[in-house]
CSV table of N, CA and C in Angstrom, one decimal:
chain,number,residue,atom,x,y,z
A,182,MET,N,-10.2,-12.9,-84.6
A,182,MET,CA,-11.6,-13.2,-84.7
A,182,MET,C,-11.9,-12.8,-83.1
A,183,ASP,N,-13.0,-12.3,-83.1
A,183,ASP,CA,-13.6,-12.1,-81.8
A,183,ASP,C,-14.9,-13.1,-81.6
A,184,ALA,N,-15.4,-12.9,-80.4
A,184,ALA,CA,-16.5,-14.0,-79.9
A,184,ALA,C,-17.6,-13.7,-80.7
A,185,ARG,N,-17.9,-12.4,-81.3
A,185,ARG,CA,-19.1,-12.3,-82.0
A,185,ARG,C,-19.1,-12.8,-83.3
A,186,THR,N,-18.0,-13.1,-84.1
A,186,THR,CA,-17.9,-13.3,-85.3
A,186,THR,C,-17.4,-14.8,-85.6
A,187,ALA,N,-16.9,-15.5,-84.4
A,187,ALA,CA,-16.4,-16.8,-84.2
A,187,ALA,C,-17.7,-17.5,-84.8
A,188,PRO,N,-17.3,-18.7,-85.4
A,188,PRO,CA,-18.3,-19.9,-85.7
A,188,PRO,C,-18.8,-20.6,-84.5
A,189,ALA,N,-20.1,-20.9,-84.5
A,189,ALA,CA,-20.8,-21.5,-83.3
A,189,ALA,C,-20.0,-22.7,-82.7
A,190,LEU,N,-19.4,-23.3,-83.4
A,190,LEU,CA,-18.5,-24.5,-82.9
A,190,LEU,C,-17.4,-24.1,-82.0
A,191,GLN,N,-16.8,-23.0,-82.0
A,191,GLN,CA,-15.9,-22.4,-81.5
A,191,GLN,C,-16.2,-21.8,-80.0
A,192,ARG,N,-17.5,-21.6,-79.5
A,192,ARG,CA,-18.0,-20.8,-78.3
A,192,ARG,C,-18.2,-21.9,-77.4
A,193,GLY,N,-18.0,-21.5,-75.9
A,193,GLY,CA,-18.5,-22.6,-75.0
A,193,GLY,C,-17.6,-23.7,-74.5
A,194,PHE,N,-18.0,-24.5,-73.7
A,194,PHE,CA,-17.2,-25.7,-73.3
A,194,PHE,C,-17.7,-26.9,-74.0
A,195,THR,N,-17.0,-27.8,-74.2
A,195,THR,CA,-17.2,-29.1,-74.8
A,195,THR,C,-17.8,-30.0,-73.9
A,196,LEU,N,-18.5,-31.1,-74.2
A,196,LEU,CA,-19.1,-32.0,-73.0
A,196,LEU,C,-17.8,-32.6,-72.3
A,197,ILE,N,-16.5,-33.1,-73.1
A,197,ILE,CA,-15.6,-33.7,-72.3
A,197,ILE,C,-14.9,-32.6,-71.5
A,198,GLU,N,-14.9,-31.4,-71.6
A,198,GLU,CA,-14.2,-30.3,-70.9
A,198,GLU,C,-15.1,-30.2,-69.4
A,199,THR,N,-16.5,-30.4,-69.7
A,199,THR,CA,-17.2,-30.4,-68.6
A,199,THR,C,-17.2,-31.6,-67.8
A,200,LEU,N,-17.1,-32.5,-68.3
A,200,LEU,CA,-17.2,-33.9,-67.7
A,200,LEU,C,-15.7,-33.9,-66.7
A,201,VAL,N,-14.7,-33.4,-67.5
A,201,VAL,CA,-13.5,-33.5,-66.7
A,201,VAL,C,-13.4,-32.7,-65.3
A,202,VAL,N,-14.1,-31.4,-65.7
A,202,VAL,CA,-14.2,-30.6,-64.6
A,202,VAL,C,-15.0,-31.1,-63.3
A,203,VAL,N,-16.0,-31.7,-63.7
A,203,VAL,CA,-17.2,-32.4,-62.9
A,203,VAL,C,-16.3,-33.6,-62.0
A,204,ALA,N,-15.7,-34.3,-62.7
A,204,ALA,CA,-14.7,-35.5,-62.1
A,204,ALA,C,-13.6,-34.8,-61.3
A,205,ILE,N,-13.0,-33.9,-61.8
A,205,ILE,CA,-12.2,-33.4,-60.5
A,205,ILE,C,-12.9,-32.8,-59.4
A,206,PHE,N,-13.8,-32.1,-59.6
A,206,PHE,CA,-14.7,-31.6,-58.3
A,206,PHE,C,-15.2,-32.6,-57.4
A,207,ALA,N,-16.0,-33.9,-58.1
A,207,ALA,CA,-16.2,-34.8,-57.1
A,207,ALA,C,-15.3,-35.6,-56.6
A,208,THR,N,-13.9,-35.7,-57.1
A,208,THR,CA,-13.0,-36.6,-56.5
A,208,THR,C,-12.3,-35.6,-55.3
A,209,GLY,N,-12.1,-34.3,-55.5
A,209,GLY,CA,-12.0,-33.4,-54.4
A,209,GLY,C,-13.0,-33.3,-53.2
A,210,LEU,N,-14.3,-33.3,-53.6
A,210,LEU,CA,-15.4,-33.5,-52.6
A,210,LEU,C,-15.4,-34.8,-51.8
A,211,GLY,N,-14.9,-35.7,-52.5
A,211,GLY,CA,-14.9,-37.2,-51.9
A,211,GLY,C,-14.0,-37.5,-50.9
A,212,LEU,N,-12.8,-36.6,-51.2
A,212,LEU,CA,-11.5,-36.6,-50.2
A,212,LEU,C,-11.9,-35.7,-49.0
A,213,GLY,N,-12.6,-34.8,-49.3
A,213,GLY,CA,-12.7,-33.7,-48.2
A,213,GLY,C,-13.8,-33.9,-47.4
A,214,LEU,N,-14.8,-34.3,-47.7
A,214,LEU,CA,-16.0,-34.6,-46.8
A,214,LEU,C,-15.6,-35.6,-45.6
A,215,PRO,N,-15.0,-36.8,-45.7
A,215,PRO,CA,-14.9,-37.5,-44.5
A,215,PRO,C,-14.2,-36.7,-43.6
A,216,ALA,N,-13.0,-36.0,-43.8
A,216,ALA,CA,-12.5,-35.1,-42.9
A,216,ALA,C,-13.1,-34.3,-42.2
A,217,LEU,N,-14.2,-33.4,-43.0
A,217,LEU,CA,-14.9,-32.4,-42.4
A,217,LEU,C,-15.9,-33.2,-41.4
A,218,GLY,N,-16.4,-34.4,-41.4
A,218,GLY,CA,-17.1,-35.0,-40.6
A,218,GLY,C,-16.3,-35.3,-39.4
A,219,VAL,N,-14.7,-35.6,-39.6
A,219,VAL,CA,-14.2,-35.9,-38.2
A,219,VAL,C,-14.0,-34.3,-37.4
A,220,VAL,N,-13.8,-33.4,-38.4
A,220,VAL,CA,-13.7,-32.3,-37.6
A,220,VAL,C,-15.1,-31.5,-36.9
A,221,VAL,N,-16.1,-32.0,-37.4
A,221,VAL,CA,-17.8,-31.8,-36.8
A,221,VAL,C,-17.6,-32.4,-35.6
A,222,GLU,N,-17.5,-33.7,-35.6
A,222,GLU,CA,-17.6,-34.4,-34.5
A,222,GLU,C,-16.9,-34.2,-33.4
A,223,GLN,N,-15.4,-33.6,-33.6
A,223,GLN,CA,-14.6,-33.2,-32.7
A,223,GLN,C,-14.9,-32.0,-32.1
A,224,HIS,N,-15.5,-31.3,-32.8
A,224,HIS,CA,-16.2,-30.0,-32.3
A,224,HIS,C,-17.2,-29.9,-31.5
A,225,ARG,N,-18.4,-31.0,-31.8
A,225,ARG,CA,-19.4,-31.3,-30.9
A,225,ARG,C,-19.1,-31.8,-29.6
A,226,LEU,N,-17.8,-32.7,-29.6
A,226,LEU,CA,-17.6,-33.4,-28.5
A,226,LEU,C,-16.9,-32.4,-27.6
A,227,THR,N,-16.0,-31.5,-28.0
A,227,THR,CA,-15.3,-30.6,-27.1
A,227,THR,C,-16.4,-29.5,-26.7
A,228,THR,N,-17.3,-29.3,-27.4
A,228,THR,CA,-18.3,-28.5,-26.8
A,228,THR,C,-19.3,-28.9,-25.8
A,229,SER,N,-19.4,-30.2,-26.1
A,229,SER,CA,-20.3,-30.7,-25.1
A,229,SER,C,-19.7,-30.8,-23.7
A,230,MET,N,-18.3,-31.1,-23.9
A,230,MET,CA,-17.5,-31.2,-22.4
A,230,MET,C,-17.4,-29.9,-21.8
A,231,HIS,N,-17.3,-28.8,-22.6
A,231,HIS,CA,-17.1,-27.6,-22.3
A,231,HIS,C,-18.5,-27.1,-21.6
A,232,LEU,N,-19.5,-27.3,-22.0
A,232,LEU,CA,-20.8,-27.0,-21.5
A,232,LEU,C,-21.2,-27.7,-20.3
A,233,VAL,N,-20.8,-28.9,-20.2
A,233,VAL,CA,-20.9,-30.1,-19.0
A,233,VAL,C,-20.2,-29.1,-17.8
A,234,SER,N,-19.0,-28.9,-18.3
A,234,SER,CA,-18.1,-28.5,-17.0
A,234,SER,C,-18.5,-27.1,-16.7
A,235,ALA,N,-18.7,-26.3,-17.7
A,235,ALA,CA,-19.5,-25.0,-17.1
A,235,ALA,C,-20.7,-24.9,-16.4
A,236,ASP,N,-21.6,-25.9,-16.7
A,236,ASP,CA,-22.7,-25.9,-15.8
A,236,ASP,C,-22.5,-26.4,-14.6
A,237,MET,N,-21.5,-27.4,-14.3
A,237,MET,CA,-21.4,-27.9,-12.9
A,237,MET,C,-20.5,-26.9,-12.2
A,238,ALA,N,-19.7,-26.3,-12.6
A,238,ALA,CA,-19.0,-25.0,-12.3
A,238,ALA,C,-20.2,-23.8,-11.8
A,239,MET,N,-21.0,-23.8,-12.6
A,239,MET,CA,-22.2,-22.7,-12.4
A,239,MET,C,-22.9,-23.2,-11.0
A,240,ALA,N,-23.3,-24.5,-11.1
A,240,ALA,CA,-24.1,-25.3,-10.2
A,240,ALA,C,-23.6,-24.9,-8.8
A,241,ARG,N,-22.0,-25.3,-8.6
A,241,ARG,CA,-21.3,-25.1,-7.5
A,241,ARG,C,-21.4,-23.7,-6.8
A,242,SER,N,-21.2,-22.8,-7.7
A,242,SER,CA,-21.2,-21.3,-7.5
A,242,SER,C,-22.7,-20.9,-6.9
A,243,ALA,N,-23.8,-21.5,-7.5
A,243,ALA,CA,-25.1,-21.1,-7.3
A,243,ALA,C,-25.3,-21.8,-5.8
A,244,ALA,N,-24.8,-22.8,-5.7
A,244,ALA,CA,-24.9,-23.5,-4.1
A,244,ALA,C,-24.4,-22.8,-3.0
A,245,ILE,N,-23.2,-22.3,-3.4
A,245,ILE,CA,-22.5,-21.2,-2.4
A,245,ILE,C,-23.2,-20.2,-2.2
A,246,ALA,N,-23.5,-19.5,-3.3
A,246,ALA,CA,-24.2,-18.2,-3.2
A,246,ALA,C,-25.5,-18.1,-2.8
A,247,ARG,N,-26.3,-19.1,-2.9
A,247,ARG,CA,-27.7,-19.2,-2.3
A,247,ARG,C,-27.7,-19.9,-1.0
A,248,ARG,N,-26.6,-20.6,-0.7
A,248,ARG,CA,-26.6,-21.4,0.6
A,248,ARG,C,-27.7,-22.4,0.5
A,249,GLU,N,-27.7,-23.1,-0.5
A,249,GLU,CA,-28.6,-24.3,-0.5
A,249,GLU,C,-28.3,-25.2,-1.4
A,250,ALA,N,-28.6,-26.5,-1.4
A,250,ALA,CA,-28.4,-27.7,-2.3
A,250,ALA,C,-28.8,-27.5,-3.8
A,251,VAL,N,-27.8,-27.6,-4.5
A,251,VAL,CA,-28.2,-27.7,-6.0
A,251,VAL,C,-27.6,-28.9,-6.8
A,252,VAL,N,-28.8,-29.4,-7.7
A,252,VAL,CA,-28.3,-30.7,-8.3
A,252,VAL,C,-28.3,-30.4,-9.8
A,253,VAL,N,-27.3,-31.2,-10.4
A,253,VAL,CA,-27.1,-31.4,-11.8
A,253,VAL,C,-27.2,-32.8,-12.2
A,254,CYS,N,-28.3,-32.9,-13.0
A,254,CYS,CA,-28.5,-34.3,-13.5
A,254,CYS,C,-29.0,-34.5,-15.1
A,255,PRO,N,-28.8,-35.7,-15.5
A,255,PRO,CA,-29.2,-35.7,-17.3
A,255,PRO,C,-30.8,-35.8,-17.0
A,256,GLY,N,-31.4,-35.0,-18.0
A,256,GLY,CA,-32.8,-35.0,-18.1
A,256,GLY,C,-33.1,-33.9,-18.9
A,257,LEU,N,-34.5,-33.6,-18.9
A,257,LEU,CA,-35.1,-32.6,-19.7
A,257,LEU,C,-36.1,-31.8,-18.9
A,258,PRO,N,-36.3,-30.3,-19.2
A,258,PRO,CA,-37.4,-29.8,-18.1
A,258,PRO,C,-38.7,-30.4,-18.2
A,259,GLU,N,-39.1,-30.8,-19.5
A,259,GLU,CA,-40.3,-31.5,-19.3
A,259,GLU,C,-40.5,-32.6,-18.3
A,260,THR,N,-39.5,-33.6,-18.3
A,260,THR,CA,-39.5,-34.6,-17.8
A,260,THR,C,-38.9,-35.0,-16.3
A,261,GLY,N,-38.0,-33.9,-16.0
A,261,GLY,CA,-37.0,-34.0,-15.0
A,261,GLY,C,-36.0,-34.8,-15.0
A,262,CYS,N,-35.3,-35.1,-14.0
A,262,CYS,CA,-34.1,-35.9,-14.0
A,262,CYS,C,-34.5,-37.4,-14.5
A,263,SER,N,-33.7,-38.1,-15.5
A,263,SER,CA,-33.8,-39.0,-16.1
A,263,SER,C,-33.9,-40.6,-15.3
A,264,GLY,N,-32.9,-40.4,-14.2
A,264,GLY,CA,-32.5,-41.3,-13.3
A,264,GLY,C,-31.3,-42.2,-13.9
A,265,GLY,N,-31.0,-42.0,-15.2
A,265,GLY,CA,-30.0,-43.0,-15.8
A,265,GLY,C,-28.7,-42.2,-15.9
A,266,ARG,N,-27.8,-42.4,-16.6
A,266,ARG,CA,-26.5,-42.1,-16.4
A,266,ARG,C,-25.9,-41.6,-18.1
A,267,ASP,N,-27.1,-41.4,-18.8
A,267,ASP,CA,-27.0,-40.8,-20.2
A,267,ASP,C,-27.2,-39.3,-20.4
A,268,TRP,N,-26.0,-38.5,-20.6
A,268,TRP,CA,-26.2,-37.2,-20.4
A,268,TRP,C,-26.0,-36.5,-22.0
A,269,SER,N,-26.2,-37.5,-22.9
A,269,SER,CA,-26.2,-37.3,-24.3
A,269,SER,C,-27.2,-36.3,-24.8
A,270,ARG,N,-28.4,-36.5,-24.3
A,270,ARG,CA,-29.7,-35.5,-24.9
A,270,ARG,C,-29.5,-34.2,-24.1
A,271,GLY,N,-29.0,-34.1,-22.9
A,271,GLY,CA,-29.2,-32.9,-22.2
A,271,GLY,C,-29.1,-32.9,-20.7
A,272,TRP,N,-28.9,-32.0,-19.9
A,272,TRP,CA,-29.0,-32.0,-18.3
A,272,TRP,C,-29.7,-30.7,-18.0
A,273,LEU,N,-30.0,-31.0,-16.5
A,273,LEU,CA,-30.7,-30.0,-15.8
A,273,LEU,C,-29.6,-29.4,-14.6
A,274,VAL,N,-29.9,-28.1,-14.2
A,274,VAL,CA,-29.3,-27.5,-13.0
A,274,VAL,C,-30.4,-27.0,-12.4
A,275,PHE,N,-30.7,-27.3,-11.1
A,275,PHE,CA,-31.8,-26.9,-10.3
A,275,PHE,C,-31.5,-26.8,-8.7
A,276,ARG,N,-32.3,-25.6,-8.1
A,276,ARG,CA,-32.3,-25.7,-6.8
A,276,ARG,C,-33.1,-26.8,-6.1
A,277,ASP,N,-32.5,-27.3,-5.0
A,277,ASP,CA,-33.0,-28.5,-4.3
A,277,ASP,C,-33.3,-28.3,-2.8
A,278,PRO,N,-34.1,-27.3,-2.5
A,278,PRO,CA,-34.1,-27.0,-1.1
A,278,PRO,C,-34.8,-28.1,-0.2
A,279,ASP,N,-35.7,-28.9,-0.7
A,279,ASP,CA,-36.2,-30.0,0.2
A,279,ASP,C,-35.5,-31.5,0.0
A,280,GLY,N,-34.2,-31.4,-0.9
A,280,GLY,CA,-33.4,-32.4,-0.7
A,280,GLY,C,-33.9,-33.7,-1.3
A,281,ASN,N,-35.1,-33.8,-2.1
A,281,ASN,CA,-35.5,-34.9,-2.6
A,281,ASN,C,-34.8,-35.0,-4.2
A,282,ARG,N,-34.1,-34.3,-4.5
A,282,ARG,CA,-33.3,-34.7,-5.7
A,282,ARG,C,-33.9,-34.6,-7.1
A,283,GLN,N,-35.3,-34.0,-7.0
A,283,GLN,CA,-36.0,-34.0,-8.2
A,283,GLN,C,-36.4,-32.4,-8.4
A,284,LEU,N,-36.7,-32.2,-9.7
A,284,LEU,CA,-37.1,-30.9,-10.0
A,284,LEU,C,-38.7,-30.8,-9.9
A,285,ASP,N,-39.0,-30.1,-8.8
A,285,ASP,CA,-40.4,-29.9,-8.3
A,285,ASP,C,-41.1,-28.8,-8.9
A,286,ALA,N,-40.5,-27.7,-9.2
A,286,ALA,CA,-41.3,-26.5,-9.7
A,286,ALA,C,-40.3,-26.1,-10.6
A,287,GLU,N,-41.1,-25.1,-11.4
A,287,GLU,CA,-40.3,-24.4,-12.7
A,287,GLU,C,-39.4,-23.2,-12.2
A,288,ALA,N,-39.8,-22.8,-11.0
A,288,ALA,CA,-39.0,-21.6,-10.3
A,288,ALA,C,-37.6,-22.2,-9.7
A,289,GLU,N,-37.4,-23.6,-9.6
A,289,GLU,CA,-36.2,-24.1,-9.1
A,289,GLU,C,-35.2,-24.3,-10.3
A,290,LEU,N,-35.7,-24.4,-11.4
A,290,LEU,CA,-34.7,-24.5,-12.6
A,290,LEU,C,-34.0,-23.4,-13.0
A,291,LEU,N,-32.5,-23.8,-12.6
A,291,LEU,CA,-31.4,-22.7,-13.1
A,291,LEU,C,-31.2,-22.7,-14.4
A,292,ARG,N,-30.8,-24.1,-15.0
A,292,ARG,CA,-30.5,-24.0,-16.4
A,292,ARG,C,-30.8,-25.2,-17.0
A,293,ALA,N,-31.3,-25.3,-18.0
A,293,ALA,CA,-31.4,-26.7,-18.9
A,293,ALA,C,-30.7,-26.5,-20.1
A,294,SER,N,-29.6,-27.4,-20.4
A,294,SER,CA,-28.8,-27.4,-21.5
A,294,SER,C,-29.0,-28.7,-22.4
A,295,GLU,N,-29.0,-28.5,-23.6
A,295,GLU,CA,-29.2,-29.7,-24.6
A,295,GLU,C,-27.6,-29.7,-25.3
A,296,ALA,N,-27.0,-31.0,-25.3
A,296,ALA,CA,-25.9,-31.2,-25.6
A,296,ALA,C,-25.8,-31.0,-27.0
A,297,PRO,N,-24.7,-30.5,-27.8
A,297,PRO,CA,-24.4,-30.3,-29.0
A,297,PRO,C,-24.4,-31.4,-29.6
A,298,ALA,N,-24.2,-32.7,-29.1
A,298,ALA,CA,-24.1,-34.0,-29.3
A,298,ALA,C,-25.3,-34.7,-29.6
A,299,ALA,N,-26.4,-34.0,-29.1
A,299,ALA,CA,-27.8,-34.7,-29.0
A,299,ALA,C,-28.2,-35.1,-30.5
A,300,GLY,N,-28.5,-36.4,-30.4
A,300,GLY,CA,-28.9,-37.0,-31.8
A,300,GLY,C,-27.8,-37.6,-32.6
A,301,SER,N,-26.6,-37.5,-32.1
A,301,SER,CA,-25.7,-38.2,-32.7
A,301,SER,C,-25.4,-39.6,-32.1
A,302,ALA,N,-25.7,-40.5,-32.9
A,302,ALA,CA,-25.3,-42.0,-32.5
A,302,ALA,C,-23.8,-42.3,-32.0
A,303,GLU,N,-23.0,-41.4,-32.9
A,303,GLU,CA,-21.6,-41.9,-32.5
A,303,GLU,C,-21.2,-41.1,-31.3
A,304,ILE,N,-21.7,-40.2,-30.8
A,304,ILE,CA,-21.1,-39.5,-29.6
A,304,ILE,C,-22.1,-39.5,-28.5
A,305,ARG,N,-21.3,-40.1,-27.2
A,305,ARG,CA,-22.4,-40.6,-26.0
A,305,ARG,C,-21.5,-39.9,-24.8
A,306,LEU,N,-22.3,-39.2,-23.9
A,306,LEU,CA,-21.9,-38.9,-22.7
A,306,LEU,C,-22.6,-39.6,-21.4
A,307,THR,N,-21.7,-40.1,-20.6
A,307,THR,CA,-22.4,-41.2,-19.8
A,307,THR,C,-21.5,-41.0,-18.4
A,308,SER,N,-22.2,-41.1,-17.3
A,308,SER,CA,-21.6,-40.6,-15.8
A,308,SER,C,-21.3,-41.9,-15.2
A,309,THR,N,-20.6,-41.8,-14.0
A,309,THR,CA,-20.4,-42.9,-13.3
A,309,THR,C,-21.6,-42.9,-12.1
A,310,ARG,N,-22.3,-41.9,-12.0
A,310,ARG,CA,-23.5,-41.7,-11.2
A,310,ARG,C,-24.8,-41.1,-11.7
A,311,PRO,N,-25.8,-41.2,-11.3
A,311,PRO,CA,-27.0,-40.7,-12.1
A,311,PRO,C,-27.0,-39.1,-11.9
A,312,LEU,N,-26.6,-38.4,-10.8
A,312,LEU,CA,-26.7,-37.1,-10.6
A,312,LEU,C,-25.5,-36.7,-9.6
A,313,LEU,N,-25.3,-35.2,-9.8
A,313,LEU,CA,-24.2,-34.6,-8.9
A,313,LEU,C,-25.0,-33.6,-8.0
A,314,ARG,N,-24.7,-33.7,-6.7
A,314,ARG,CA,-25.5,-32.9,-5.7
A,314,ARG,C,-24.5,-32.0,-5.0
A,315,TYR,N,-24.4,-30.6,-5.1
A,315,TYR,CA,-24.0,-29.8,-4.5
A,315,TYR,C,-24.4,-29.2,-3.0
A,316,GLN,N,-23.7,-29.5,-2.0
A,316,GLN,CA,-24.1,-28.8,-0.8
A,316,GLN,C,-23.9,-27.3,-0.8
A,317,PRO,N,-24.7,-26.8,0.3
A,317,PRO,CA,-24.5,-25.3,0.4
A,317,PRO,C,-22.8,-24.8,0.7
A,318,SER,N,-22.2,-25.6,1.2
A,318,SER,CA,-20.7,-25.2,1.1
A,318,SER,C,-19.9,-25.3,-0.1
A,319,GLY,N,-20.6,-25.7,-1.2
A,319,GLY,CA,-19.8,-26.2,-2.4
A,319,GLY,C,-19.2,-27.4,-2.6
A,320,LEU,N,-19.2,-28.3,-1.5
A,320,LEU,CA,-18.8,-29.6,-1.4
A,320,LEU,C,-19.6,-30.6,-2.3
A,321,ALA,N,-19.3,-31.3,-3.3
A,321,ALA,CA,-20.0,-32.3,-3.9
A,321,ALA,C,-20.4,-33.6,-2.7
A,322,ALA,N,-21.7,-33.7,-2.9
A,322,ALA,CA,-22.3,-35.0,-1.8
A,322,ALA,C,-21.7,-36.0,-2.4
A,323,HIS,N,-21.5,-37.1,-1.7
A,323,HIS,CA,-21.0,-38.5,-1.8
A,323,HIS,C,-19.5,-38.3,-2.6
A,324,SER,N,-19.2,-39.4,-3.6
A,324,SER,CA,-18.0,-39.6,-4.2
A,324,SER,C,-17.8,-38.5,-5.5
A,325,ASN,N,-16.8,-38.7,-6.1
A,325,ASN,CA,-16.2,-38.2,-7.5
A,325,ASN,C,-17.4,-38.6,-8.4
A,326,LEU,N,-17.5,-37.5,-9.2
A,326,LEU,CA,-18.7,-37.8,-10.6
A,326,LEU,C,-17.7,-37.6,-11.8
A,327,THR,N,-17.8,-38.6,-12.8
A,327,THR,CA,-17.0,-38.5,-14.0
A,327,THR,C,-18.0,-38.7,-15.2
A,328,VAL,N,-18.1,-37.7,-16.0
A,328,VAL,CA,-19.0,-38.0,-17.3
A,328,VAL,C,-17.8,-38.2,-18.4
A,329,ASN,N,-18.1,-39.3,-18.8
A,329,ASN,CA,-17.2,-39.8,-19.9
A,329,ASN,C,-17.7,-39.6,-21.3
A,330,ALA,N,-16.9,-38.9,-22.1
A,330,ALA,CA,-17.2,-38.3,-23.5
A,330,ALA,C,-16.8,-39.3,-24.7
A,331,CYS,N,-17.4,-40.1,-25.1
A,331,CYS,CA,-16.9,-41.2,-26.1
A,331,CYS,C,-17.5,-40.8,-27.5
A,332,ALA,N,-16.6,-41.3,-28.6
A,332,ALA,CA,-17.0,-41.0,-30.0
A,332,ALA,C,-16.6,-42.3,-30.7
A,333,ARG,N,-17.6,-42.8,-31.3
A,333,ARG,CA,-17.3,-44.1,-32.1
A,333,ARG,C,-16.7,-45.3,-31.1
A,334,GLY,N,-17.3,-45.4,-29.9
A,334,GLY,CA,-16.7,-46.5,-29.1
A,334,GLY,C,-15.2,-46.0,-28.3
A,335,GLN,N,-14.7,-45.1,-28.5
A,335,GLN,CA,-13.3,-44.6,-28.0
A,335,GLN,C,-13.6,-43.5,-26.9
A,336,LEU,N,-12.9,-43.5,-25.9
A,336,LEU,CA,-13.0,-42.4,-24.8
A,336,LEU,C,-12.2,-41.1,-25.6
A,337,ARG,N,-12.8,-40.1,-25.6
A,337,ARG,CA,-12.2,-38.7,-26.1
A,337,ARG,C,-12.1,-38.1,-24.8
A,338,GLY,N,-12.6,-37.9,-24.0
A,338,GLY,CA,-12.4,-37.0,-22.8
A,338,GLY,C,-13.4,-37.4,-21.7
A,339,LYS,N,-13.1,-36.5,-20.3
A,339,LYS,CA,-13.7,-36.9,-19.2
A,339,LYS,C,-14.1,-35.5,-18.6
A,340,VAL,N,-15.0,-35.3,-17.9
A,340,VAL,CA,-15.4,-34.2,-17.0
A,340,VAL,C,-15.3,-34.7,-15.6
A,341,VAL,N,-14.5,-34.4,-14.8
A,341,VAL,CA,-14.5,-34.9,-13.4
A,341,VAL,C,-14.7,-33.8,-12.4
A,342,VAL,N,-15.6,-34.2,-11.4
A,342,VAL,CA,-15.8,-33.5,-10.2
A,342,VAL,C,-15.3,-34.0,-9.0
A,343,ASN,N,-14.5,-33.6,-8.3
A,343,ASN,CA,-13.9,-34.3,-7.1
A,343,ASN,C,-14.9,-33.9,-5.9
A,344,ARG,N,-14.6,-34.5,-4.9
A,344,ARG,CA,-15.4,-34.5,-3.6
A,344,ARG,C,-15.5,-33.2,-3.1
A,345,LEU,N,-14.3,-32.3,-3.3
A,345,LEU,CA,-14.5,-30.7,-3.0
A,345,LEU,C,-15.3,-29.9,-4.0
A,346,GLY,N,-15.8,-30.6,-5.2
A,346,GLY,CA,-16.8,-30.0,-6.0
A,346,GLY,C,-15.9,-29.3,-7.1
A,347,ARG,N,-14.7,-29.4,-7.2
A,347,ARG,CA,-14.1,-28.7,-8.4
A,347,ARG,C,-14.2,-29.3,-9.6
A,348,VAL,N,-14.3,-28.6,-10.5
A,348,VAL,CA,-14.3,-29.4,-11.8
A,348,VAL,C,-13.2,-29.4,-12.8
A,349,ARG,N,-13.0,-30.4,-13.5
A,349,ARG,CA,-11.7,-30.3,-14.5
A,349,ARG,C,-12.1,-31.3,-15.6
A,350,THR,N,-11.4,-31.1,-16.7
A,350,THR,CA,-11.6,-31.9,-17.7
A,350,THR,C,-10.2,-32.7,-18.0
A,351,GLU,N,-10.4,-33.7,-18.5
A,351,GLU,CA,-9.0,-34.5,-19.1
A,351,GLU,C,-9.3,-35.1,-20.5
A,352,ARG,N,-8.0,-35.5,-21.0
A,352,ARG,CA,-8.1,-36.1,-22.4
A,352,ARG,C,-7.2,-37.1,-22.4
A,353,PRO,N,-7.7,-38.3,-23.0
A,353,PRO,CA,-6.7,-39.5,-22.6
A,353,PRO,C,-5.5,-39.4,-23.7
A,354,THR,N,-4.5,-40.0,-23.3
A,354,THR,CA,-3.2,-39.9,-24.1
A,354,THR,C,-3.1,-41.0,-25.0
A,355,ALA,N,-3.9,-42.1,-24.8
A,355,ALA,CA,-3.7,-43.2,-25.8
A,355,ALA,C,-5.2,-43.8,-26.0
A,356,ASP,N,-5.3,-44.6,-26.9
A,356,ASP,CA,-6.6,-45.0,-27.5
A,356,ASP,C,-7.3,-45.8,-26.4
A,357,THR,N,-8.4,-45.7,-25.7
A,357,THR,CA,-9.0,-46.3,-24.7
A,357,THR,C,-10.4,-46.7,-25.0
A,358,ALA,N,-10.9,-47.6,-24.7
A,358,ALA,CA,-12.4,-48.1,-25.1
A,358,ALA,C,-13.0,-47.3,-24.1
A,359,CYS,N,-14.4,-46.9,-24.5
A,359,CYS,CA,-15.2,-46.2,-23.6
A,359,CYS,C,-15.7,-47.2,-22.5
A,360,PRO,N,-15.7,-46.7,-21.3
A,360,PRO,CA,-16.1,-47.5,-20.2
A,360,PRO,C,-17.8,-47.6,-20.2
């Protein structure tokens, strides 16, 4: 018997067969989604750390090439440096020819970056100082600066700028509470 001559009761799926397939699909989805969330969070954290370190290295190069001070600070182009230590929303890189550590004119802005972690309550980027200022020689003014990358209250990585202005990233080897 082919499908054209089969009785109507023998064509298609039964309700029980459909419910079994939906149950299997829902179970697989329920097991897979939390793991996907962790992967996305880790990717955002890694990308945020990479962008911060790349922008800091670019700021150092710009200070040396332009022979003038360059500042990196948390903030937005509309409002300038926030004065705080939270880099989670974004940061600015700008020329600072007058040394006041403020974004005075649009022409001084070299880069404005938004963190991929922006808007996430579980991912935080915080620093040990409110800004990083590179001198024309490429040296970092003052002491080391560390940007801590935390997820769910645990330290997941650091971007560290030493006194010479060099940037490096670190990952903790053991679970550590976020500073």
